[in-house]
XYZ file of C-alpha atoms in Angstrom:
703
model
C 0.000 0.000 0.000
C 2.927 2.373 0.470
C 4.245 2.217 -3.093
C 1.110 3.778 -4.716
C 1.185 6.574 -2.137
C 4.665 7.770 -3.168
C 3.621 9.258 -6.557
C 0.659 10.932 -4.914
C 2.891 12.584 -2.332
C 5.342 13.737 -4.996
C 2.492 15.144 -7.107
C 1.035 16.817 -4.042
C 4.329 18.625 -3.413
C 4.974 19.612 -7.070
C 1.535 21.134 -7.768
C 1.830 23.857 -5.114
C 5.334 24.658 -6.308
C 4.127 24.967 -9.921
C 1.192 27.093 -8.848
C 3.482 29.417 -6.896
C 5.916 29.654 -9.802
C 3.104 30.344 -12.272
C 1.499 32.810 -9.921
C 4.732 34.728 -9.774
C 5.072 34.926 -13.554
C 4.506 38.255 -15.213
C 2.084 38.803 -18.076
C 4.988 38.850 -20.498
C 6.300 35.532 -19.128
C 2.874 33.939 -19.365
C 2.478 35.128 -22.963
C 5.887 33.700 -23.826
C 4.983 30.401 -22.127
C 1.738 30.274 -24.100
C 3.616 30.950 -27.342
C 6.119 28.191 -26.476
C 3.354 25.653 -25.742
C 1.619 26.492 -29.043
C 4.923 26.443 -30.908
C 5.889 22.869 -29.947
C 3.089 21.183 -32.019
C 4.027 23.447 -34.932
C 7.595 22.132 -34.784
C 6.283 18.583 -34.953
C 3.966 19.499 -37.811
C 6.843 21.132 -39.715
C 8.973 18.006 -39.237
C 6.097 15.904 -40.557
C 5.657 18.224 -43.557
C 9.386 18.041 -44.368
C 9.275 14.237 -44.206
C 6.182 14.272 -46.431
C 7.952 16.552 -48.905
C 10.866 14.131 -49.071
C 8.516 11.218 -49.690
C 6.559 13.269 -52.230
C 9.763 14.165 -54.083
C 10.728 10.484 -54.114
C 7.302 9.464 -55.468
C 7.317 12.317 -58.006
C 10.667 11.295 -59.479
C 9.605 7.652 -59.647
C 6.313 8.604 -61.318
C 8.230 10.821 -63.741
C 10.510 7.912 -64.680
C 7.509 5.597 -65.226
C 5.606 8.213 -67.214
C 8.633 8.966 -69.407
C 9.165 5.244 -70.045
C 5.501 4.788 -71.010
C 5.624 7.864 -73.258
C 8.753 6.671 -75.076
C 7.249 3.184 -75.356
C 4.217 4.715 -77.049
C 6.489 6.681 -79.401
C 8.375 3.472 -80.280
C 5.048 1.756 -81.025
C 4.036 4.675 -83.235
C 7.335 4.436 -85.169
C 6.946 0.656 -85.572
C 3.294 1.052 -86.573
C 4.349 3.411 -89.380
C 6.735 0.828 -90.825
C 4.244 -2.046 -90.362
C 1.553 -0.108 -92.254
C 3.984 0.571 -95.132
C 5.085 -3.089 -95.231
C 1.494 -4.392 -95.189
C 0.602 -2.171 -98.157
C 3.627 -3.428 -100.140
C 2.869 -7.047 -99.189
C -0.458 -6.800 -101.050
C 1.286 -5.937 -104.345
C 0.573 -8.648 -106.969
C 4.113 -8.180 -108.348
C 5.499 -9.602 -105.081
C 4.130 -13.071 -105.959
C 5.671 -13.058 -109.464
C 8.729 -15.132 -110.250
C 10.496 -12.052 -111.614
C 10.678 -9.263 -109.011
C 11.755 -6.573 -111.494
C 8.416 -4.723 -111.398
C 8.152 -5.067 -107.654
C 11.746 -3.841 -107.245
C 10.884 -0.663 -109.149
C 7.863 -0.118 -106.927
C 9.879 -0.939 -103.799
C 12.636 1.509 -104.721
C 10.060 4.245 -105.280
C 8.523 3.567 -101.884
C 11.981 3.452 -100.293
C 12.791 6.838 -101.778
C 9.541 8.217 -100.323
C 10.073 6.808 -96.845
C 13.661 8.119 -96.845
C 14.885 6.377 -93.693
C 14.540 2.682 -94.437
C 14.938 0.168 -97.226
C 13.055 -2.912 -98.453
C 14.152 -6.556 -98.408
C 12.507 -9.668 -99.915
C 13.625 -13.180 -98.989
C 12.372 -16.706 -99.613
C 11.256 -19.221 -96.995
C 14.833 -20.460 -96.511
C 16.178 -16.972 -95.829
C 17.851 -16.403 -99.216
C 17.714 -12.712 -100.145
C 15.849 -12.035 -103.395
C 15.830 -8.221 -103.212
C 17.553 -5.504 -101.190
C 16.940 -1.917 -102.317
C 20.035 -0.651 -100.487
C 22.322 -3.055 -102.361
C 23.927 -2.032 -105.640
C 22.371 -3.687 -108.731
C 24.117 -6.901 -109.683
C 25.788 -7.409 -106.312
C 25.240 -10.882 -104.712
C 22.704 -10.546 -101.908
C 23.503 -13.606 -99.803
C 21.279 -14.757 -96.944
C 19.517 -13.140 -94.008
C 21.304 -12.756 -90.683
C 20.396 -15.106 -87.812
C 18.415 -12.283 -86.145
C 16.468 -11.575 -89.332
C 15.901 -15.299 -89.896
C 14.475 -15.754 -86.382
C 12.085 -12.843 -86.897
C 11.080 -14.181 -90.336
C 10.344 -17.662 -88.932
C 8.314 -16.109 -86.100
C 6.274 -14.142 -88.661
C 5.530 -17.307 -90.691
C 4.519 -19.215 -87.543
C 2.186 -16.515 -86.250
C 0.978 -15.185 -89.585
C 1.471 -11.641 -88.250
C 4.129 -8.924 -88.511
C 7.284 -9.553 -86.466
C 9.982 -7.172 -85.192
C 13.573 -8.450 -85.171
C 16.425 -7.780 -82.756
C 19.155 -5.287 -83.680
C 21.859 -6.568 -86.038
C 24.427 -5.347 -88.584
C 23.040 -5.450 -92.134
C 25.355 -7.517 -94.415
C 24.706 -5.223 -97.398
C 24.342 -1.835 -95.699
C 26.895 -2.335 -92.901
C 24.586 -0.369 -90.586
C 22.851 -1.384 -87.340
C 19.218 -2.104 -88.199
C 16.103 -3.919 -87.030
C 13.491 -5.223 -89.451
C 9.708 -5.352 -89.710
C 8.933 -8.763 -91.258
C 5.600 -9.443 -93.031
C 4.826 -13.056 -94.050
C 3.568 -13.604 -97.609
C 1.596 -16.788 -98.280
C 0.788 -18.386 -101.606
C -1.853 -21.101 -101.875
C -1.984 -21.126 -98.074
C 1.722 -21.885 -97.685
C 4.676 -19.662 -96.736
C 6.075 -18.167 -99.922
C 8.152 -15.083 -99.254
C 8.942 -12.599 -96.501
C 8.742 -8.831 -97.061
C 10.931 -6.820 -94.679
C 11.620 -3.138 -94.079
C 14.969 -2.278 -92.489
C 14.811 0.425 -89.793
C 18.155 2.139 -89.002
C 18.958 2.513 -85.312
C 19.413 6.250 -85.940
C 15.609 6.526 -86.103
C 15.353 5.544 -82.454
C 18.352 7.614 -81.368
C 16.589 10.611 -82.894
C 13.336 9.565 -81.206
C 15.016 9.559 -77.773
C 16.717 12.903 -78.442
C 13.308 14.489 -79.151
C 11.905 13.670 -75.703
C 13.539 16.657 -73.928
C 14.173 14.739 -70.697
C 16.425 15.993 -67.837
C 20.124 15.892 -68.667
C 20.995 13.539 -65.770
C 18.470 10.854 -66.835
C 19.582 7.682 -68.637
C 17.294 6.522 -71.468
C 17.740 3.347 -73.479
C 15.972 0.823 -75.720
C 16.965 -2.857 -75.423
C 15.992 -5.620 -77.841
C 14.686 -9.046 -76.864
C 18.176 -10.559 -76.689
C 19.351 -7.909 -74.203
C 21.392 -5.696 -76.539
C 21.238 -1.938 -76.815
C 19.320 -0.575 -79.806
C 20.173 2.951 -78.676
C 20.946 4.848 -75.473
C 21.391 8.477 -74.410
C 23.768 9.656 -73.213
C 26.051 7.136 -74.915
C 28.813 7.125 -72.248
C 30.349 3.620 -72.284
C 27.725 2.009 -74.553
C 27.220 1.471 -78.268
C 24.524 -0.035 -80.468
C 24.512 -3.844 -80.364
C 26.373 -3.998 -77.034
C 24.899 -6.141 -74.279
C 23.063 -4.080 -71.674
C 24.053 -4.251 -68.019
C 23.377 -7.518 -66.208
C 21.047 -5.700 -63.831
C 18.844 -4.302 -66.591
C 18.758 -7.617 -68.435
C 17.714 -9.362 -65.226
C 14.843 -6.873 -64.725
C 13.901 -6.538 -68.427
C 10.598 -8.402 -68.051
C 9.502 -6.301 -65.057
C 7.234 -3.295 -65.630
C 7.742 -0.393 -63.254
C 10.617 0.626 -60.945
C 13.720 -1.452 -60.228
C 17.195 -0.669 -58.874
C 20.394 -2.207 -60.222
C 23.981 -1.413 -61.284
C 24.395 0.291 -64.677
C 26.973 -0.649 -67.274
C 29.175 2.209 -65.965
C 29.062 0.723 -62.443
C 26.632 3.274 -60.953
C 23.558 2.323 -58.962
C 20.504 3.504 -60.909
C 16.789 3.643 -60.261
C 15.119 2.543 -63.484
C 11.550 2.375 -64.848
C 10.739 -0.171 -67.565
C 7.996 -0.084 -70.206
C 7.352 -2.556 -73.014
C 6.150 -1.516 -76.488
C 3.133 -3.541 -77.562
C 4.367 -4.320 -81.082
C 7.776 -5.809 -80.244
C 9.729 -7.678 -77.590
C 11.837 -4.599 -76.872
C 12.221 -2.874 -73.507
C 12.328 0.880 -72.890
C 14.191 1.995 -69.767
C 14.385 5.443 -68.167
C 16.647 5.760 -65.139
C 18.513 8.132 -62.866
C 21.676 7.567 -60.878
C 21.080 6.886 -57.179
C 23.393 9.807 -56.300
C 21.437 12.272 -58.459
C 18.173 10.819 -57.114
C 19.300 11.290 -53.505
C 20.660 14.752 -54.231
C 17.309 15.862 -55.729
C 15.435 14.694 -52.611
C 18.001 16.116 -50.165
C 17.877 19.439 -52.007
C 14.116 19.543 -51.468
C 14.482 18.632 -47.784
C 17.297 21.153 -47.282
C 15.298 23.963 -48.843
C 12.212 23.103 -46.761
C 14.289 22.859 -43.549
C 15.937 26.232 -44.095
C 12.585 27.810 -44.866
C 10.955 26.209 -41.794
C 13.817 27.200 -39.465
C 13.701 30.768 -40.735
C 9.932 30.952 -40.287
C 10.132 29.465 -36.776
C 12.857 31.929 -35.727
C 10.891 34.867 -37.084
C 7.754 33.564 -35.367
C 9.573 33.372 -31.993
C 10.938 36.884 -32.394
C 7.514 38.153 -33.393
C 5.894 36.391 -30.402
C 8.420 37.982 -28.009
C 7.834 41.415 -29.523
C 4.070 41.014 -29.282
C 4.296 39.790 -25.660
C 6.398 42.814 -24.742
C 3.997 45.196 -26.503
C 1.040 43.685 -24.632
C 2.698 43.493 -21.237
C 4.204 46.959 -21.260
C 0.946 49.049 -21.241
C -0.981 46.534 -19.138
C 1.566 46.869 -16.376
C 0.352 50.394 -15.614
C -3.346 50.096 -16.498
C -5.974 49.579 -13.797
C -8.836 47.736 -15.486
C -12.239 49.184 -14.606
C -15.805 48.746 -15.812
C -16.384 51.496 -18.305
C -18.071 52.198 -21.592
C -15.714 52.169 -24.593
C -14.708 55.717 -25.298
C -15.461 56.948 -21.769
C -13.034 57.023 -18.818
C -12.975 58.588 -15.383
C -10.828 61.641 -14.882
C -8.824 59.713 -12.290
C -7.972 56.925 -14.774
C -4.411 56.905 -16.016
C -3.694 58.018 -19.588
C -3.164 54.399 -20.711
C -6.718 53.430 -19.703
C -8.193 56.468 -21.442
C -6.154 55.634 -24.549
C -7.329 52.020 -24.332
C -10.972 53.117 -24.124
C -10.486 55.398 -27.094
C -9.016 52.517 -29.029
C -11.908 50.247 -28.019
C -14.326 52.830 -29.305
C -12.416 53.014 -32.567
C -12.424 49.211 -32.730
C -16.209 49.176 -32.212
C -16.650 51.631 -35.078
C -14.312 49.522 -37.236
C -16.343 46.423 -36.345
C -19.538 48.166 -37.442
C -17.866 49.165 -40.711
C -16.597 45.581 -41.164
C -20.125 44.265 -40.603
C -21.414 46.686 -43.256
C -18.711 45.621 -45.713
C -19.408 41.951 -44.932
C -23.105 42.493 -45.619
C -22.223 44.186 -48.915
C -19.995 41.250 -49.815
C -22.849 38.831 -49.079
C -25.093 40.886 -51.366
C -22.483 40.840 -54.156
C -22.019 37.078 -53.673
C -25.758 36.515 -54.057
C -25.739 38.631 -57.235
C -22.800 36.660 -58.609
C -24.652 33.419 -57.840
C -27.713 34.711 -59.719
C -25.529 35.788 -62.658
C -23.894 32.349 -62.749
C -27.330 30.719 -62.708
C -28.470 32.888 -65.629
C -25.265 32.078 -67.550
C -25.807 28.361 -66.972
C -29.379 28.704 -68.229
C -28.164 30.553 -71.323
C -25.633 27.790 -72.015
C -28.347 25.172 -71.571
C -30.641 26.964 -74.028
C -27.762 27.385 -76.501
C -27.017 23.654 -76.300
C -30.691 22.762 -76.697
C -31.515 24.981 -79.675
C -28.049 24.600 -81.228
C -28.552 20.817 -81.272
C -25.424 20.288 -79.173
C -24.834 17.852 -76.329
C -21.899 17.341 -73.962
C -20.322 14.206 -72.483
C -17.546 13.194 -70.081
C -15.836 9.799 -70.354
C -14.105 8.530 -67.205
C -11.154 6.194 -67.826
C -11.242 4.714 -64.316
C -14.833 3.424 -64.573
C -14.856 3.272 -68.402
C -18.271 4.949 -68.462
C -19.656 8.113 -70.031
C -21.906 10.742 -68.491
C -24.263 12.351 -71.002
C -26.163 15.601 -70.835
C -29.913 15.604 -71.490
C -29.271 17.232 -74.895
C -26.959 14.438 -76.084
C -29.520 11.811 -75.023
C -32.086 13.621 -77.157
C -29.650 13.610 -80.142
C -29.343 9.804 -79.911
C -33.080 9.306 -79.384
C -32.587 7.919 -75.862
C -35.101 8.570 -73.086
C -33.666 10.942 -70.447
C -31.680 9.131 -67.752
C -31.825 5.688 -69.453
C -28.388 5.567 -71.109
C -26.287 2.973 -69.181
C -23.039 4.820 -69.961
C -20.813 1.971 -71.192
C -18.789 2.082 -74.393
C -20.619 -0.915 -75.913
C -24.003 0.680 -75.206
C -22.914 3.811 -77.087
C -21.493 1.800 -80.009
C -24.796 -0.079 -80.331
C -26.566 3.257 -80.991
C -24.302 4.064 -83.974
C -25.404 3.126 -87.495
C -24.085 -0.394 -88.340
C -22.252 0.897 -91.431
C -20.376 3.517 -89.354
C -19.551 1.473 -86.232
C -16.108 0.264 -87.324
C -14.998 3.787 -88.291
C -16.477 5.368 -85.143
C -14.827 2.710 -82.955
C -11.477 3.191 -84.738
C -11.589 7.001 -84.406
C -12.423 6.830 -80.681
C -9.611 4.367 -79.961
C -7.157 6.548 -81.894
C -8.246 9.492 -79.738
C -6.975 7.639 -76.642
C -3.489 7.833 -78.207
C -3.583 11.185 -80.027
C -5.585 13.010 -77.347
C -7.974 14.558 -79.894
C -11.253 13.271 -81.396
C -12.692 14.695 -84.610
C -15.134 12.320 -86.283
C -18.699 11.915 -87.449
C -21.199 9.073 -87.775
C -24.873 8.344 -88.293
C -27.430 7.407 -85.643
C -30.687 5.612 -86.545
C -33.570 7.076 -84.519
C -36.625 5.188 -83.188
C -38.899 6.855 -85.788
C -36.843 5.364 -88.650
C -34.972 8.560 -89.585
C -31.183 8.889 -89.537
C -29.267 11.690 -87.817
C -25.664 12.741 -88.561
C -23.550 13.393 -85.453
C -20.244 15.311 -85.435
C -18.024 14.566 -82.426
C -15.255 16.809 -81.055
C -13.378 15.913 -77.858
C -10.014 16.045 -76.111
C -8.290 13.966 -73.455
C -7.502 15.219 -69.950
C -4.745 13.234 -68.241
C -4.459 12.738 -64.500
C -1.620 11.380 -62.370
C -1.995 7.802 -63.667
C -3.171 6.076 -66.822
C -6.447 5.121 -65.100
C -7.210 8.794 -64.337
C -7.748 9.696 -67.999
C -10.848 11.668 -68.904
C -12.301 12.719 -72.230
C -14.581 15.752 -72.473
C -16.370 16.671 -75.660
C -19.487 17.570 -77.543
C -21.763 15.904 -80.080
C -23.390 18.198 -82.656
C -26.356 17.499 -84.919
C -25.026 18.172 -88.456
C -27.858 16.470 -90.339
C -29.003 19.739 -91.915
C -25.456 20.516 -93.120
C -25.112 17.019 -94.604
C -28.419 17.420 -96.429
C -27.296 20.818 -97.730
C -24.058 19.264 -99.042
C -26.062 16.539 -100.792
C -28.326 19.098 -102.472
C -25.285 21.137 -103.511
C -23.713 18.079 -105.160
C -26.957 17.395 -107.031
C -27.023 21.003 -108.254
C -23.383 20.834 -109.383
C -23.985 17.616 -111.333
C -27.143 19.040 -112.868
C -25.288 22.231 -113.879
C -22.464 20.168 -115.409
C -25.008 18.120 -117.363
C -26.712 21.241 -118.660
C -23.434 22.899 -119.700
C -22.461 19.727 -121.551
C -25.824 19.689 -123.312
C -25.406 23.367 -124.225
C -22.016 22.665 -125.828
C -23.593 19.753 -127.739
C -26.364 22.064 -128.983
C -23.786 24.633 -130.142
C -21.898 21.896 -131.979
C -25.106 20.685 -133.619
C -26.046 24.214 -134.709
C -22.570 24.734 -136.154
C -22.880 21.486 -138.124
C -26.299 22.473 -139.519
C -25.930 26.219 -140.119
C -22.272 26.639 -141.157
C -20.659 25.242 -144.317
C -19.114 21.894 -143.455
C -16.328 22.136 -146.000
C -15.004 25.389 -144.568
C -11.694 24.786 -142.737
C -12.420 27.517 -140.182
C -15.807 25.915 -139.415
C -14.153 22.539 -138.851
C -11.561 24.162 -136.574
C -14.318 25.951 -134.673
C -16.258 22.685 -134.147
C -13.031 20.946 -133.144
C -12.385 23.615 -130.489
C -15.925 23.219 -129.191
C -15.276 19.502 -128.895
C -12.057 20.251 -126.982
C -13.965 22.456 -124.536
C -16.607 19.745 -124.091
C -13.887 17.173 -123.376
C -12.341 19.433 -120.707
C -15.739 20.036 -119.156
C -16.424 16.293 -119.003
C -13.042 15.655 -117.337
C -13.694 18.336 -114.709
C -17.180 16.994 -114.003
C -15.800 13.458 -113.523
C -13.283 14.834 -110.955
C -16.029 16.745 -109.089
C -14.558 20.053 -110.294
C -11.386 19.536 -108.270
C -9.190 19.737 -111.386
C -8.042 17.441 -114.196
C -5.222 14.910 -114.441
C -2.569 16.428 -116.750
C -1.723 13.167 -118.541
C -5.402 12.388 -119.201
C -5.999 15.970 -120.387
C -3.161 15.769 -122.944
C -4.311 12.352 -124.184
C -7.921 13.516 -124.599
C -6.847 16.541 -126.703
C -4.296 14.756 -128.921
C -6.176 11.461 -129.445
C -8.692 12.818 -132.052
C -5.757 13.843 -134.301
C -3.621 10.670 -133.952
C -4.156 7.708 -136.254
C -2.828 5.269 -133.613
C -2.311 5.580 -129.827
C 1.423 4.921 -130.319
C 1.867 8.293 -132.005
C 1.630 10.054 -128.614
C 4.317 9.519 -125.939
C 3.917 11.357 -122.619
C 6.261 11.563 -119.633
C 6.017 13.502 -116.400
C 4.854 13.379 -112.769
C 1.210 12.909 -111.848
C -0.254 16.409 -111.568
C -3.799 17.579 -110.930
C -4.278 20.749 -112.978
C -6.258 23.413 -111.060
C -9.673 24.325 -112.447
C -8.447 27.876 -113.210
C -5.823 26.563 -115.691
C -7.546 23.475 -117.138
C -9.369 25.182 -120.034
C -6.351 27.320 -120.970
C -3.949 24.358 -121.032
C -6.436 22.164 -122.922
C -6.884 24.760 -125.692
C -3.104 25.193 -126.015
C -2.569 21.420 -126.374
C -5.524 21.173 -128.760
C -4.140 23.892 -131.078
C -0.690 22.268 -131.157
C -2.211 18.844 -131.900
C -4.404 20.362 -134.615
C -1.366 22.029 -136.256
C 0.604 18.770 -135.961
C -2.203 16.924 -137.803
C -2.149 19.497 -140.607
C 1.536 20.297 -141.043
C 3.553 18.245 -138.554
C 4.198 14.761 -137.172
C 0.537 13.697 -136.892
C -0.005 14.277 -140.620
C 1.810 10.975 -141.380
C 1.323 7.483 -139.866
C 5.038 7.301 -138.922
C 5.079 10.579 -136.996
C 5.305 10.826 -133.225
C 4.670 13.503 -130.632
C 6.580 13.370 -127.336
C 5.131 15.556 -124.539
C 6.980 15.916 -121.220
C 6.475 18.227 -118.256
C 7.793 19.146 -114.821
C 6.497 21.342 -112.024
C 8.601 24.248 -110.754
C 8.084 26.620 -107.829
C 5.304 28.610 -109.494
C 5.226 27.403 -113.126
C 4.537 24.265 -115.137
C 7.305 23.530 -117.669
C 6.022 21.785 -120.852
C 8.037 20.442 -123.803
C 6.374 19.417 -127.124
C 8.686 17.438 -129.468
C 7.582 16.198 -132.929
C 9.489 13.589 -134.958
C 8.968 11.331 -137.975
C 6.927 13.885 -139.920
C 7.696 16.448 -142.600
C 10.266 19.185 -141.907
C 8.851 21.978 -139.734
C 8.469 25.410 -141.306
C 7.637 28.653 -139.553
C 4.100 29.687 -140.608
C 4.070 32.763 -142.847
C 0.882 34.069 -141.203
C 0.236 34.392 -137.464
C -2.902 32.342 -136.906
C -5.196 31.648 -134.014
C -2.914 29.000 -132.527
C 0.129 31.294 -132.463
C -1.870 34.120 -130.872
C -3.274 31.712 -128.288
C 0.242 30.504 -127.354
C 1.768 33.967 -127.041
C -1.110 35.276 -124.909
C -1.448 32.219 -122.666
C 2.019 30.845 -121.934
C 5.322 32.294 -120.768
C 8.864 31.915 -122.101
C 7.678 30.432 -125.412
C 10.489 28.856 -127.464
C 9.815 27.222 -130.863
C 12.359 25.502 -133.086
C 11.447 24.599 -136.694
C 13.864 21.888 -137.840
C 14.145 19.126 -140.391
C 13.191 16.518 -137.769
C 10.081 18.393 -136.675
C 8.785 21.112 -134.386
C 10.171 21.559 -130.848
C 8.162 23.835 -128.575
C 8.865 24.707 -124.937
C 6.812 26.986 -122.729
C 5.789 27.657 -119.112
C 2.280 27.882 -117.690
C 1.805 30.154 -114.634
C 0.760 27.938 -111.736
C -2.128 28.941 -109.433
C -2.191 32.471 -110.853
C -5.055 34.291 -112.590
C -4.033 35.509 -116.049
C -5.144 38.910 -117.291
C -5.072 37.830 -120.978
C -6.156 34.191 -121.348
C -7.699 32.000 -124.020
C -11.046 33.705 -123.716
C -9.542 36.923 -125.029
C -7.853 35.089 -127.910
C -11.083 33.333 -128.900
C -12.905 36.577 -128.762
C -10.476 38.205 -131.195
C -10.576 35.227 -133.584
C -14.331 35.259 -133.845
């Protein structure tokens, strides 16, 4: 019983001592004690905040590494997808199945020149190279490398595109990886089409990411060798990656191991979907620790400074409070009033209390005014929301939000009305939305929405069958909002009823076709009247009818191309063909060019006049004559060369006729050479420029 009494006795002695000590403390001392008691929890809170900042910095860097790895992985997939799409298009070429690959080689070299950063390879089932566009013609091609052969065999087994490991090309001597597409004939493996991708593509891809300078970024193939790495340091393409990275290659997320330079690194892995490669983004442990310690150091200095200033401020405030109170006798009085016997400090205090009361009244008035302004702002916001709702309703516009975490969409009432769904009945899932789309548009709508998850932007349109049997056109615009993780993605957007615009476009197309038909009929009527009313034996009448026919041919060509222009080769053939006895008399050469509508009639009349003159005096007047027409497109002009051969010697006409006037007023830099072998004519046509003096003026003068 004595042991429990000892603490009670000790407590009984200490309490009076504490009470006496506290009772003897001045007001200033008590204020300082109060500040100290309140300050201790703040110190603990600051320590907790600093620790949280350190942890937050750690998590932030790790998330940044993972996000960067995922981003680069997506970029690698995009680069591979570009090559796969090109290879799949080439694999469908019928020339690829022929025994002689000459035609396919020409096509492959053209495609290789367009792509610019890769070349095309064809091999048989046993890995013998049949074609390599980077190899010099006539050079033995040899066989595929073991890496290429493994990828080729994998493609034949799976029936799908395969991505090889990095290897040195035997013909190019460069480090490459290949996209391999299997080609089957009669259901059996026949050939393999491959596109070689230089490693420089992926070095450039990493350099474009704009990551911190102290981060290590690399891409490793399936066999554990570097495809590329920045900064290079002690590594090179084809070199085995560090044992630590190879051991953790199959692990997604964060891992720590020793780099090839011997440094401990914190690394985040990501795996592209289209290959067995691994993307790694890491930071040295020293740099990682330094970044966190820098954050902690800054926070500690800031907290220490704030705490010191707070203590000094508390001491100053305690002194300012204690000093006047030491000489003030507190009495019951009305603020602003004091007895004559009160000391000056009390009277000053009362005066200040009165001023404080007036300030409180003014504060209450201001607070009331603020409440009134807040209510007005709330009313204004309500009116704005109502205006937006009315605009959405009568503008046939609805809004939606898609949540990546739940994979559901939240629709506004207006968008439910656009889809013909009863308010509040849309379940919100992706499949439920896709079921509302017109069956013919579902694949395209699904493809566009899935692309938007990668590109971040949606711009598409589709049809929606309504319950009453009608069909409504919907235009969709949306953008992605990314959160901290991939599951926090959101898409916000609008759906707009564009049925009226679609119907207007359809009516416009009908009107354009009807107008084209009527113009064609009008030209036919003019031709018929010329045949019936003008003397048929007159050369000028025949030339006039021929020019009408040329105009009708141009009009037909433009109508077939929906008035977007005319193909230059087809235009030349249509104007020369009526004057040639056989198709072999005309030889054309030049790039595929769509002639703008503004220049089609002018160019057609020029070619027609030259063909007409060739049939009268030049190469087309004899069965053995030929006309060679070539062209090229400059910065702002079209260069045309007309060369006649095999006909009678060319002679400069003694009289300037309609054709000569048409040429001089329509073209630029006209050069004509009249030789024994035939006429050579070169000229330029102004490109995308309205001419002040065109064919219409020349025709007007002739008539």
